[in-house]
Coordinates of C-alpha atoms in Angstrom, one line a residue:
M1 CA 33.3 4.4 -35.5
S2 CA 31.6 1.8 -33.2
D3 CA 28.9 2.8 -30.9
T4 CA 30.0 1.5 -27.6
S5 CA 29.7 3.2 -24.3
D6 CA 33.5 4.1 -24.5
D7 CA 32.9 6.2 -27.7
R8 CA 29.7 7.9 -26.7
D9 CA 29.6 11.3 -24.9
P10 CA 29.1 11.0 -21.0
E11 CA 26.4 13.6 -21.1
E12 CA 24.5 11.7 -23.7
L13 CA 24.6 8.5 -21.5
L14 CA 23.5 10.4 -18.5
E15 CA 20.4 11.8 -20.4
Q16 CA 19.6 8.3 -21.7
S17 CA 19.8 6.9 -18.2
K18 CA 17.3 9.4 -17.0
E19 CA 14.9 8.5 -19.6
Q20 CA 15.0 4.7 -18.8
K21 CA 12.5 3.3 -16.4
R22 CA 12.5 0.3 -14.3
H23 CA 9.7 -2.2 -14.7
R24 CA 9.0 -5.4 -13.2
S25 CA 6.2 -7.5 -14.3
Q26 CA 6.3 -9.4 -10.8
P27 CA 7.1 -7.6 -7.6
Q28 CA 10.2 -9.0 -5.9
Q29 CA 9.6 -10.8 -2.8
N30 CA 12.2 -10.7 -0.1
S31 CA 12.5 -13.8 1.9
E32 CA 13.6 -13.9 5.4
A33 CA 17.0 -15.0 4.3
E34 CA 17.4 -12.2 1.7
S35 CA 16.2 -9.3 3.8
G36 CA 17.9 -10.4 7.0
G37 CA 14.8 -10.2 9.1
P38 CA 11.4 -11.9 9.5
P39 CA 8.8 -11.8 6.7
L40 CA 6.4 -8.8 6.5
E41 CA 3.5 -10.8 8.0
E42 CA 5.5 -11.1 11.3
Y43 CA 6.0 -7.2 11.5
I44 CA 2.3 -6.7 10.7
A45 CA 1.3 -9.1 13.5
D46 CA 3.6 -7.3 15.8
V47 CA 1.9 -4.0 15.1
Y48 CA -1.6 -5.5 15.6
G49 CA -0.3 -6.3 19.1
E50 CA 1.0 -2.7 19.5
L51 CA -2.2 -1.3 18.3
D52 CA -4.3 -3.4 20.8
A53 CA -2.1 -2.5 23.7
G54 CA -2.5 1.3 22.7
E55 CA 1.2 1.6 22.0
A56 CA 0.7 2.7 18.3
P57 CA -1.9 5.1 16.7
T58 CA -4.7 3.5 14.7
N59 CA -5.0 6.7 12.4
L60 CA -3.0 7.4 9.2
T61 CA -1.9 11.0 8.3
M62 CA -1.3 12.3 4.7
R63 CA -1.0 15.6 3.2
D64 CA -2.2 15.9 -0.4
R65 CA -4.0 19.3 -1.4
N66 CA -5.8 17.9 -4.3
L67 CA -7.1 14.7 -2.6
A68 CA -8.3 16.9 0.3
A69 CA -10.2 19.2 -1.9
L70 CA -11.8 16.3 -3.7
I71 CA -12.7 14.1 -0.7
R72 CA -14.0 17.2 1.3
G73 CA -15.8 18.3 -1.9
L74 CA -17.6 14.9 -2.2
D75 CA -18.6 15.2 1.3
E76 CA -19.9 18.7 1.2
A77 CA -21.8 17.7 -2.1
G78 CA -23.4 14.8 -0.3
Q79 CA -21.7 12.3 -2.6
L80 CA -19.2 10.7 -0.3
D81 CA -21.7 8.0 0.8
A82 CA -22.1 7.0 -2.9
V83 CA -18.4 6.7 -3.6
G84 CA -18.1 4.7 -0.3
A85 CA -21.0 2.4 -1.4
D86 CA -19.2 2.0 -4.8
V87 CA -15.9 1.2 -3.2
R88 CA -17.6 -1.3 -0.8
D89 CA -19.3 -3.0 -3.7
H90 CA -16.1 -3.2 -5.6
L91 CA -14.3 -4.9 -2.5
N92 CA -17.4 -7.0 -1.8
R93 CA -17.9 -5.6 1.7
D94 CA -21.2 -5.1 3.6
A95 CA -22.9 -1.8 3.1
A96 CA -22.8 0.9 5.6
D97 CA -25.5 3.5 6.2
S98 CA -23.2 6.3 6.0
E99 CA -19.4 6.8 5.2
S100 CA -16.9 8.9 7.1
R101 CA -14.1 10.4 5.1
G102 CA -11.7 8.3 6.9
S103 CA -13.6 5.1 6.0
V104 CA -13.9 5.9 2.4
L105 CA -10.0 6.7 2.2
G106 CA -9.3 3.5 4.0
L107 CA -11.3 1.5 1.3
L108 CA -9.8 3.5 -1.6
V109 CA -6.3 2.8 -0.3
R110 CA -7.2 -0.9 -0.1
V111 CA -8.4 -0.8 -3.7
G112 CA -5.3 0.9 -4.9
L113 CA -2.9 -1.5 -3.1
N114 CA -4.9 -4.4 -4.3
E115 CA -4.6 -3.0 -7.9
V116 CA -0.8 -2.3 -7.6
R117 CA 0.6 -4.8 -5.1
P118 CA -2.1 -7.3 -4.3
D119 CA 0.9 -9.3 -2.3
L120 CA 0.8 -6.7 0.2
I121 CA -2.9 -7.1 0.8
E122 CA -2.2 -10.8 1.2
A123 CA 0.6 -10.0 3.6
G124 CA -1.8 -7.9 5.7
E125 CA -4.3 -10.7 5.8
A126 CA -1.6 -13.2 6.9
G127 CA -0.3 -10.9 9.4
Y128 CA -3.7 -10.5 11.1
E129 CA -4.2 -14.2 10.9
T130 CA -0.7 -14.6 12.7
F131 CA -1.8 -12.1 15.3
T132 CA -5.1 -13.8 16.0
E133 CA -3.4 -17.2 16.3
R134 CA -0.9 -15.8 18.8
Q135 CA -3.9 -14.3 20.8
E136 CA -5.7 -17.7 20.8
T137 CA -2.6 -19.5 22.1
Q138 CA -2.3 -17.2 25.0
F139 CA -3.6 -18.0 28.5

């Protein structure tokens, strides 16, 4: 008997498909033509404008019990500044006298994004450049 999908049990195929994982060695980039809209950098530049106009909040909110315990524990143990210094050093950023929880979390998110999707960090930088260019050209 041949082992084609027609001969195999549908439940077995379903189980096999659940075990498979998608993997891409390079993240797919959506061009303006493919996504039907402007590139990510344009959206980011627009959000910078909204932030400056007070139309969008500058804070981010997340709920994660384990991370909350870790970050608060670091803060209460007096170790948050050291973690912040390590992350700043990793990112080649200027040192700060003390770190807030928010600043350390922001730096850690940057490290994570840079590790997993450096193209998004590049898009953020390009979006900021686009925003500042728009500001320079305004009267």
